[in-house]
Each structure stands twice: as C-alpha cells, then as structure tokens.
Tab-separated table of C-alpha atoms in Angstrom:
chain	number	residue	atom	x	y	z
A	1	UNK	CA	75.042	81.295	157.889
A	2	UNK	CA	73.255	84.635	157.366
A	3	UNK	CA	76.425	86.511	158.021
A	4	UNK	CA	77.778	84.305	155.439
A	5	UNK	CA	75.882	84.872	152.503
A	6	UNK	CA	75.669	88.989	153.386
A	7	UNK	CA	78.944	89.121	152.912
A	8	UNK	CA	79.264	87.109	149.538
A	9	UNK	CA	76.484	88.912	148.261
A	10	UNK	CA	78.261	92.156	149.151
A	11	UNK	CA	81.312	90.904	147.347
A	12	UNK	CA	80.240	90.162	144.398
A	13	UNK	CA	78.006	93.234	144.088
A	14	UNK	CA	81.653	95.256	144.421
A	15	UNK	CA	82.805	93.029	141.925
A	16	UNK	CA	80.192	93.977	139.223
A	17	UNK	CA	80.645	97.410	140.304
A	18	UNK	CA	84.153	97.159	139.494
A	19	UNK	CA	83.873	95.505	136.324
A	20	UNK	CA	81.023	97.593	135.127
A	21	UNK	CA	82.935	100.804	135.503
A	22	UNK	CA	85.922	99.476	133.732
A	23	UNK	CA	83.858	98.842	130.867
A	24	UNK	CA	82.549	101.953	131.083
A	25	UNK	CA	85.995	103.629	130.664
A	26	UNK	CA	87.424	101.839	128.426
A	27	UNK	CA	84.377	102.792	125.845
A	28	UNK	CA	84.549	106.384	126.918
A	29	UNK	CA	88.939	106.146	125.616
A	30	UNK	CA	87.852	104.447	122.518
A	31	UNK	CA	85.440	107.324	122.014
A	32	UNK	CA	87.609	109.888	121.780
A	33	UNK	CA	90.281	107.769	120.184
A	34	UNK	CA	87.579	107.544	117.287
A	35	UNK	CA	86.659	111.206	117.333
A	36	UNK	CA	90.483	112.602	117.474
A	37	UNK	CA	91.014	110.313	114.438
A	38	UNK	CA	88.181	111.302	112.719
A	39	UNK	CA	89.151	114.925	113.236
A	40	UNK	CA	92.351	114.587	112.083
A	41	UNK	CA	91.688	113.103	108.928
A	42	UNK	CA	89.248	115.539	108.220
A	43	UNK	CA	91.747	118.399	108.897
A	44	UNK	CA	94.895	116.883	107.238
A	45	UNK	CA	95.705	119.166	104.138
A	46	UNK	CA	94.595	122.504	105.953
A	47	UNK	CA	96.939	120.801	109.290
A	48	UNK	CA	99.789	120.499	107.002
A	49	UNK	CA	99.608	123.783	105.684
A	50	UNK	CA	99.121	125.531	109.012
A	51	UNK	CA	102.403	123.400	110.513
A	52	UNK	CA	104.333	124.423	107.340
A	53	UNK	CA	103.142	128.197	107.994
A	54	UNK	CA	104.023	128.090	112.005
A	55	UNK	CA	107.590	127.310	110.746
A	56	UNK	CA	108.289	129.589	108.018
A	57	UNK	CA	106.025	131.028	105.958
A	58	UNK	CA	105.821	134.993	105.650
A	59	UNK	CA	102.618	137.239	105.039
A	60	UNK	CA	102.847	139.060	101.647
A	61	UNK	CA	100.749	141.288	99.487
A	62	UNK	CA	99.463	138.674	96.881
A	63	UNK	CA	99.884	140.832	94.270
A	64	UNK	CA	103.686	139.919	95.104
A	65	UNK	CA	103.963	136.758	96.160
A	66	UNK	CA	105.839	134.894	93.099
A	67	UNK	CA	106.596	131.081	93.317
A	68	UNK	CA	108.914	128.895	91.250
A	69	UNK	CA	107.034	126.174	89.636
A	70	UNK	CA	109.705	123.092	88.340
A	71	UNK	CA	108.370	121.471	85.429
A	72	UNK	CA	110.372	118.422	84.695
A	73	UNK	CA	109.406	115.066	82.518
A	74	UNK	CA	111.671	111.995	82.255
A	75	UNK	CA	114.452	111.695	84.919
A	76	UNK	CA	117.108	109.633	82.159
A	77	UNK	CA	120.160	109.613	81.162
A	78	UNK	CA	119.453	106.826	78.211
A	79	UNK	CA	119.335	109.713	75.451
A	80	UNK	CA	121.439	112.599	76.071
A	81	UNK	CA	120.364	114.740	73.056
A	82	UNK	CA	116.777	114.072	74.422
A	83	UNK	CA	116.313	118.199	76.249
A	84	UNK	CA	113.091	116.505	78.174
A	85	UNK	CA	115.175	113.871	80.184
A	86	UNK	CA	117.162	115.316	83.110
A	87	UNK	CA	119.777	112.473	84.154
A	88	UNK	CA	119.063	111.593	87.902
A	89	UNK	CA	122.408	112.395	89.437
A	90	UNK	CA	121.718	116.259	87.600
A	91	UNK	CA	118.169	116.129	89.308
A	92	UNK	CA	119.413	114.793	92.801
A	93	UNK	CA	122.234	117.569	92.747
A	94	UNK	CA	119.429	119.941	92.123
A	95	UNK	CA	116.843	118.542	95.129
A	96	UNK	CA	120.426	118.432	97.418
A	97	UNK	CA	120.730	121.990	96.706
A	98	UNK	CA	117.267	122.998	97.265
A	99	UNK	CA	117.270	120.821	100.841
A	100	UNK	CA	120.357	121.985	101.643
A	101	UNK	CA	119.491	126.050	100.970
A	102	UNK	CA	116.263	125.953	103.057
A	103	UNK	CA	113.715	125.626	100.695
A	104	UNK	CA	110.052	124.344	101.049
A	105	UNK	CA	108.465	121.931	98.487
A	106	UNK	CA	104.670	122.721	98.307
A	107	UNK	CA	101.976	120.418	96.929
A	108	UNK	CA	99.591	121.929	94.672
A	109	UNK	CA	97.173	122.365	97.020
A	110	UNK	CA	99.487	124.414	99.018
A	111	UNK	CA	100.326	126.457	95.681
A	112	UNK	CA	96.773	127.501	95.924
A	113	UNK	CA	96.675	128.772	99.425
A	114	UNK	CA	99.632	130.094	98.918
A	115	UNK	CA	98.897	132.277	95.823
A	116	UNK	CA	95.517	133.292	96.698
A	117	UNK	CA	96.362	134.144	100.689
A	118	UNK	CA	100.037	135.549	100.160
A	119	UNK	CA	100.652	133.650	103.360
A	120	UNK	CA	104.063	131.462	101.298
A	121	UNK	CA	107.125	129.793	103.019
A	122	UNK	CA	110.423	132.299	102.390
A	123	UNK	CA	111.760	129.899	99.653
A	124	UNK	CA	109.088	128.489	98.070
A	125	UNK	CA	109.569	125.815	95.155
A	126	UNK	CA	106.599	123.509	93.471
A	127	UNK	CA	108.414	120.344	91.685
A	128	UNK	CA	106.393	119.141	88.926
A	129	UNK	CA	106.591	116.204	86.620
A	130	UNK	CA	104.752	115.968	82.947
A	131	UNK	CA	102.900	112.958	81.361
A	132	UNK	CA	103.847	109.881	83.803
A	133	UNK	CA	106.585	108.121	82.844
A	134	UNK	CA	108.018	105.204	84.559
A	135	UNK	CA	111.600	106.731	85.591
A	136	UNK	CA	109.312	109.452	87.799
A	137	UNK	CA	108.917	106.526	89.774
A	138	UNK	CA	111.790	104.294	89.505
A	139	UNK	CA	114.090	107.369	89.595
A	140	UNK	CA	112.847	110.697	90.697
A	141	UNK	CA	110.412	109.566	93.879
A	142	UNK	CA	113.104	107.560	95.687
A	143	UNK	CA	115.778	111.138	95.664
A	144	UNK	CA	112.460	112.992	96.774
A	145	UNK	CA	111.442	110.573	99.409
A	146	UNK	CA	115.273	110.735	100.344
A	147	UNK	CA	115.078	114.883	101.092
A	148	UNK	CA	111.801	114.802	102.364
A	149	UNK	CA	110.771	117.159	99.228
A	150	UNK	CA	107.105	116.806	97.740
A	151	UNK	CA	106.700	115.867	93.969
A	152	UNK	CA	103.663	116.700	92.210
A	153	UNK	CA	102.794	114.270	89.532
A	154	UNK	CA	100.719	115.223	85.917
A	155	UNK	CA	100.049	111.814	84.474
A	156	UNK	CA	98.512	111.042	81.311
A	157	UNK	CA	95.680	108.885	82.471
A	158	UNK	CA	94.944	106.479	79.226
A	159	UNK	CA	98.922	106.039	79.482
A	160	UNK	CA	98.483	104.388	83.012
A	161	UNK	CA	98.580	100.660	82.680
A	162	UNK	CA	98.844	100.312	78.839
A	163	UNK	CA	101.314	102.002	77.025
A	164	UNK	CA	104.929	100.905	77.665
A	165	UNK	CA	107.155	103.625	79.572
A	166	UNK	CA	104.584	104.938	81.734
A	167	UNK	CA	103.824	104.542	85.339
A	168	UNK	CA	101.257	101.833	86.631
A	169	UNK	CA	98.681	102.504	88.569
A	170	UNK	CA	100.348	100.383	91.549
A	171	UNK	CA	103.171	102.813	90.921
A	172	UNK	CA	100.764	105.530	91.386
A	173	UNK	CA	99.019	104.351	94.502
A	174	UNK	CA	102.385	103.396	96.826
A	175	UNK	CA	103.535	107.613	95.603
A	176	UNK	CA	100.289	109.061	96.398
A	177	UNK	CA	100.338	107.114	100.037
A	178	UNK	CA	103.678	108.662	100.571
A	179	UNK	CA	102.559	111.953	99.888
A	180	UNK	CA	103.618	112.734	96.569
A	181	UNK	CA	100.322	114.637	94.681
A	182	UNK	CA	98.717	112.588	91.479
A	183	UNK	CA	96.923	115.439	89.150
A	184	UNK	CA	95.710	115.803	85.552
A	185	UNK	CA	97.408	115.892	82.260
A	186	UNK	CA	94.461	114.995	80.606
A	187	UNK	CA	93.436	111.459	79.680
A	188	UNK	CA	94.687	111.612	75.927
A	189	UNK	CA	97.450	114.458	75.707
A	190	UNK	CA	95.398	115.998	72.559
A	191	UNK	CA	96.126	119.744	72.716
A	192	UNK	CA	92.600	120.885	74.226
A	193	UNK	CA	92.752	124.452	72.114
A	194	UNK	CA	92.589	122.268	68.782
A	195	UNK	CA	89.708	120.412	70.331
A	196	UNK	CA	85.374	121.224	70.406
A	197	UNK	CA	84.115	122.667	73.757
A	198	UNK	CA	82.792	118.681	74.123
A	199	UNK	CA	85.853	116.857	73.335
A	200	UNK	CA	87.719	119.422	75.576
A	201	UNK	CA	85.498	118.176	78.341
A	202	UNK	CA	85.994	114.806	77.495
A	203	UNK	CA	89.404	114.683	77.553
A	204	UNK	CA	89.399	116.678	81.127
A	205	UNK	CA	86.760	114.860	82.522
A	206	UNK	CA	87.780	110.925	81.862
A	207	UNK	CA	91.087	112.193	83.493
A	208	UNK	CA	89.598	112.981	86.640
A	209	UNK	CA	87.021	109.889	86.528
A	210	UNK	CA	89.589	107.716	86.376
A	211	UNK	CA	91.877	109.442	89.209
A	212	UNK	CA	88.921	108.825	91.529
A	213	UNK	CA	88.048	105.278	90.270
A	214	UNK	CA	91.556	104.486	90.915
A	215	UNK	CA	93.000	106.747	93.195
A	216	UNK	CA	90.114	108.431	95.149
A	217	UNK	CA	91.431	111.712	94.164
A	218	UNK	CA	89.201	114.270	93.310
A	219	UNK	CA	91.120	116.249	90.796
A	220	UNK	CA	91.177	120.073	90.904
A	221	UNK	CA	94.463	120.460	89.205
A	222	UNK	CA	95.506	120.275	85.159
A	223	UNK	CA	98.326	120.669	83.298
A	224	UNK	CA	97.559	121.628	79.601
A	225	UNK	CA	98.820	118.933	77.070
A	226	UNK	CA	101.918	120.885	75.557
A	227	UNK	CA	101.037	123.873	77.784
A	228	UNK	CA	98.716	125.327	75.069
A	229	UNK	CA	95.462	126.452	76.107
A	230	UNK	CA	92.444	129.111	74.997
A	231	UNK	CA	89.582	130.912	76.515
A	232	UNK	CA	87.539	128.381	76.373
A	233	UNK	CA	89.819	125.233	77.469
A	234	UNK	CA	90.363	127.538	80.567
A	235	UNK	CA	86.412	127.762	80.924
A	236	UNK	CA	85.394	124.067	80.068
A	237	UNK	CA	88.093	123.274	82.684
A	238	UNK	CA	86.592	125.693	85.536
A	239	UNK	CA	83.260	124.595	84.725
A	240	UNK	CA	84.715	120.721	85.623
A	241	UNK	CA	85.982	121.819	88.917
A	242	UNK	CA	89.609	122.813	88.262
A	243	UNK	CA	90.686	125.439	90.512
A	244	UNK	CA	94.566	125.364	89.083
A	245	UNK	CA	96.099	125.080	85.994
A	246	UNK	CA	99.968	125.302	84.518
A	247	UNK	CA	101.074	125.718	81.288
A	248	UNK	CA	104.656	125.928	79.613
A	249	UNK	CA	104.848	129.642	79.553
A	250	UNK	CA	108.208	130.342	81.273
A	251	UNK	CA	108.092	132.615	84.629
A	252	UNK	CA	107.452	132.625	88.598
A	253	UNK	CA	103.707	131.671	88.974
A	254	UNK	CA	101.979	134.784	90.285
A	255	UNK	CA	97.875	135.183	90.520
A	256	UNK	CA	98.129	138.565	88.492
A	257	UNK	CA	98.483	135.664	85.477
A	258	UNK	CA	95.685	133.904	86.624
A	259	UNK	CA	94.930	130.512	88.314
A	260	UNK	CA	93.977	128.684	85.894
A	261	UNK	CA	97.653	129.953	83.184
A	262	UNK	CA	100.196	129.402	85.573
A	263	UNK	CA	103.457	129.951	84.674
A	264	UNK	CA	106.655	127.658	84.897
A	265	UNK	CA	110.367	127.158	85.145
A	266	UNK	CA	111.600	124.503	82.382
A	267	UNK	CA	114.408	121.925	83.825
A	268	UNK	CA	116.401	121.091	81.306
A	269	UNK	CA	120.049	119.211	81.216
A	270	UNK	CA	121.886	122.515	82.892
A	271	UNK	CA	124.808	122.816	85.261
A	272	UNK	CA	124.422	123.212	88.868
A	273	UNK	CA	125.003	126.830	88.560
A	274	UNK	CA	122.123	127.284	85.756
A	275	UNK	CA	119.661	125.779	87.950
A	276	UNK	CA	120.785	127.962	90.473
A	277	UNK	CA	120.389	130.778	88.721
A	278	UNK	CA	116.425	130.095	88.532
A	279	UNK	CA	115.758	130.774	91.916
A	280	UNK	CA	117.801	134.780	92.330
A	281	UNK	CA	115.421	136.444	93.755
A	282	UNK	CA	115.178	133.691	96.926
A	283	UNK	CA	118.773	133.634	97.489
A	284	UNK	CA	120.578	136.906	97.145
C-alpha cells in the first residue's frame, strides 16, 4: 500500500513539475513578444528610413543634395480651365512614370533626414497635396496606394468635417493608417504674413491641436496658406515646433533655402513629356 501511494505521490509531483515549467515558458515568449513589439513601434519612422537607405539611397554633400517637391491640389477633371485640378488619368500617368523610372516617394519626415544628412535615395520625389479636398481621397490615394508611392497631405483643418468638398476626418484617419502623412495648412488658410504675431500663432497652433485631438499627430510640418510667408511667420512657426515648411516658390528643395522656405515644383494640367521634364537632372 506504501509502495502505492510513493509512487502516486511521485507522479503527480512530475506532473506539477511539468506544468509549472510550461507556464513558465510560455510567459517568458510572451515577454519578448511584448518587448520586440514595443521596440518596433518605437523605432518605426527611423526603421523605415534606414530600410529605404540600405536599398538605395546615396551619401551627398548637403550643400547638394536637391529634391523635387510635387505640389498638387484637386485631382479633377470637372473644370478644365481650373490650372489647380490635375485630371486623375494625367496624375496616374505621372505616378506610372515615376514607379516605373525607379523613383522613391519620401514622407516629410524623410524630406528632413534627407536634407539635413545628405544621406537621399538616387531619385528622390516628395508628392504633396494643398488644402484637403475630397478628390485627394476619392481619387489621388487609391493610384498612390496602387504604386506603393507615399502622399503627403496639407489639409486645411477648420475645412475638415464642415465645409462641402473637403476631406472628412474618417477620410483622414483610414489615409494616415495606410501610410499616407496628414500635415498643416493652417486651420483657416488666412495668409499668415497679413496676420499679428498672435493670430499667426493661432492659426498654426489650432491646426496642430486639432491634428492631435483627431489624429494623434504631432505636427512638425506647414505649408504656408498661398505659399506667402515673412520673418516672423517663419519664427512664430519655429517657436510652435515646426521643423519644415514649403511654400509656392518654384525650385528643387535644397537646405541652402532654408527649412522652414522650401521650395516646390507646381503640377499643373501638362503633357507627359512636361512633367517629365521636371525631374532632368535625375534622369539624364
């Protein structure tokens, strides 16, 4: 009887053994399942950069490194007279032709390392889209979503939700899950040079409240209402945090201009070959 109960005791001390070290390893997994996620979502912009730069970015002086910055608004072909609304099949030709020719969208983020390291993919190309309106979603983020391409959004925040034309915000959350960049074009459009040091700030700073009440995006990127600026817009807006600014001055964006006067390439209604012609010193 003895024998008996040794040998059940010994069994189901194995048992709890057994059990007890499963446990144990299974905890230890979900540990470092935790931590590795954590880690990663920590390091996601400065992870994207660094896989975009192990596959083709090239180390130059940053005194030279130049980068075409699109600036497009409506994607329309409802008024063709209208030089601010590029029809969609014109603006997928265009992303089809920058896909197909080896070119790398960058976010605005990746503008910024890029301009102030010199460390820039051979054929760079920023696409940017003024003041929000609806056919940004409904047209141009399907053909970017469709060539992998990155599209960097300027929205006129006290547009969002109210004024007929313009995105919603639920327009703006699905893009900015899928990668495409929401930024600043001030809450208001009122052309900040015209305005007081204080309403210059307001107009900045209710644009980036509401991106993170809505959006959890901490703005650090503006696009001047109109492109006009002054000394002081550009120091009321560095005092708020913004490390980047564009305006509608045409050119390559280069840091010898500054980061905060950034210059662009307009997209018009052009031919193929006209667009093409934007990006020379890339392809020749």
């Amino acid at each position: 009887m003895k024998k008996y109960i040794f040998i059940i005791l010994t069994v189901t001390s194995l048992l709890l053994c057994i059990l007890l070290f499963t446990s144990y390893i299974k905890c230890s997994n979900l540990d470092s399942t935790l931590s590795y996620d954590n880690l990663s979502v920590k390091n996601a912009v400065s992870s994207k950069i660094e896989l975009k730069k192990s596959l083709n970015y090239v180390s130059k002086p940053v005194a030279d490194t130049y980068i075409p910055i699109l600036m497009y608004h409506s994607i329309s072909d409802s008024n063709p007279s209208n030089t601010l609304l590029v029809p969609p099949s014109e603006f997928e030709n265009e992303i089809a032709w920058l896909h197909d020719n080896g070119f790398t969208s960058l976010s605005l983020d990746e503008l910024y390392y890029s301009l102030t390291t010199g460390n820039v993919p051979e054929k760079p190309v920023v696409i940017t889209f003024d003041d929000g309106y609806d056919d940004n979603y409904n047209s141009a983020y399907p053909i970017l979503k469709k060539y992998g391409f990155i599209g960097n959004f300027f929205v006129i925040t006290d547009y969002m939700d109210t004024k007929p034309g313009f995105m919603t915000v639920d327009m703006l959350k699905e893009m900015h899950s899928n990668g495409m960049v929401i930024e600043s074009h001030t809450s208001n459009h009122q052309e900040l040079k015209n305005l007081s040091d204080e309403d210059k700030k307001t107009s900045i700073k209710n644009a980036q409240d509401f991106l993170k009440e809505k959006l959890n995006i901490d703005s650090k990127f503006l696009c001047y209402p109109v492109g006009r600026y002054d000394e002081a817009t550009k120091n009321v807006a560095s005092s708020l945090g913004v490390k980047l600014a564009v305006t509608t001055e045409p050119g390559l964006a280069n840091m010898n201009q500054g980061l905060t006067s950034l210059k662009r390439v307009r997209i018009s209604p052009m031919s193929l070959d006209a667009f093409k012609s934007n990006f020379k010193s890339f392809t020749n």
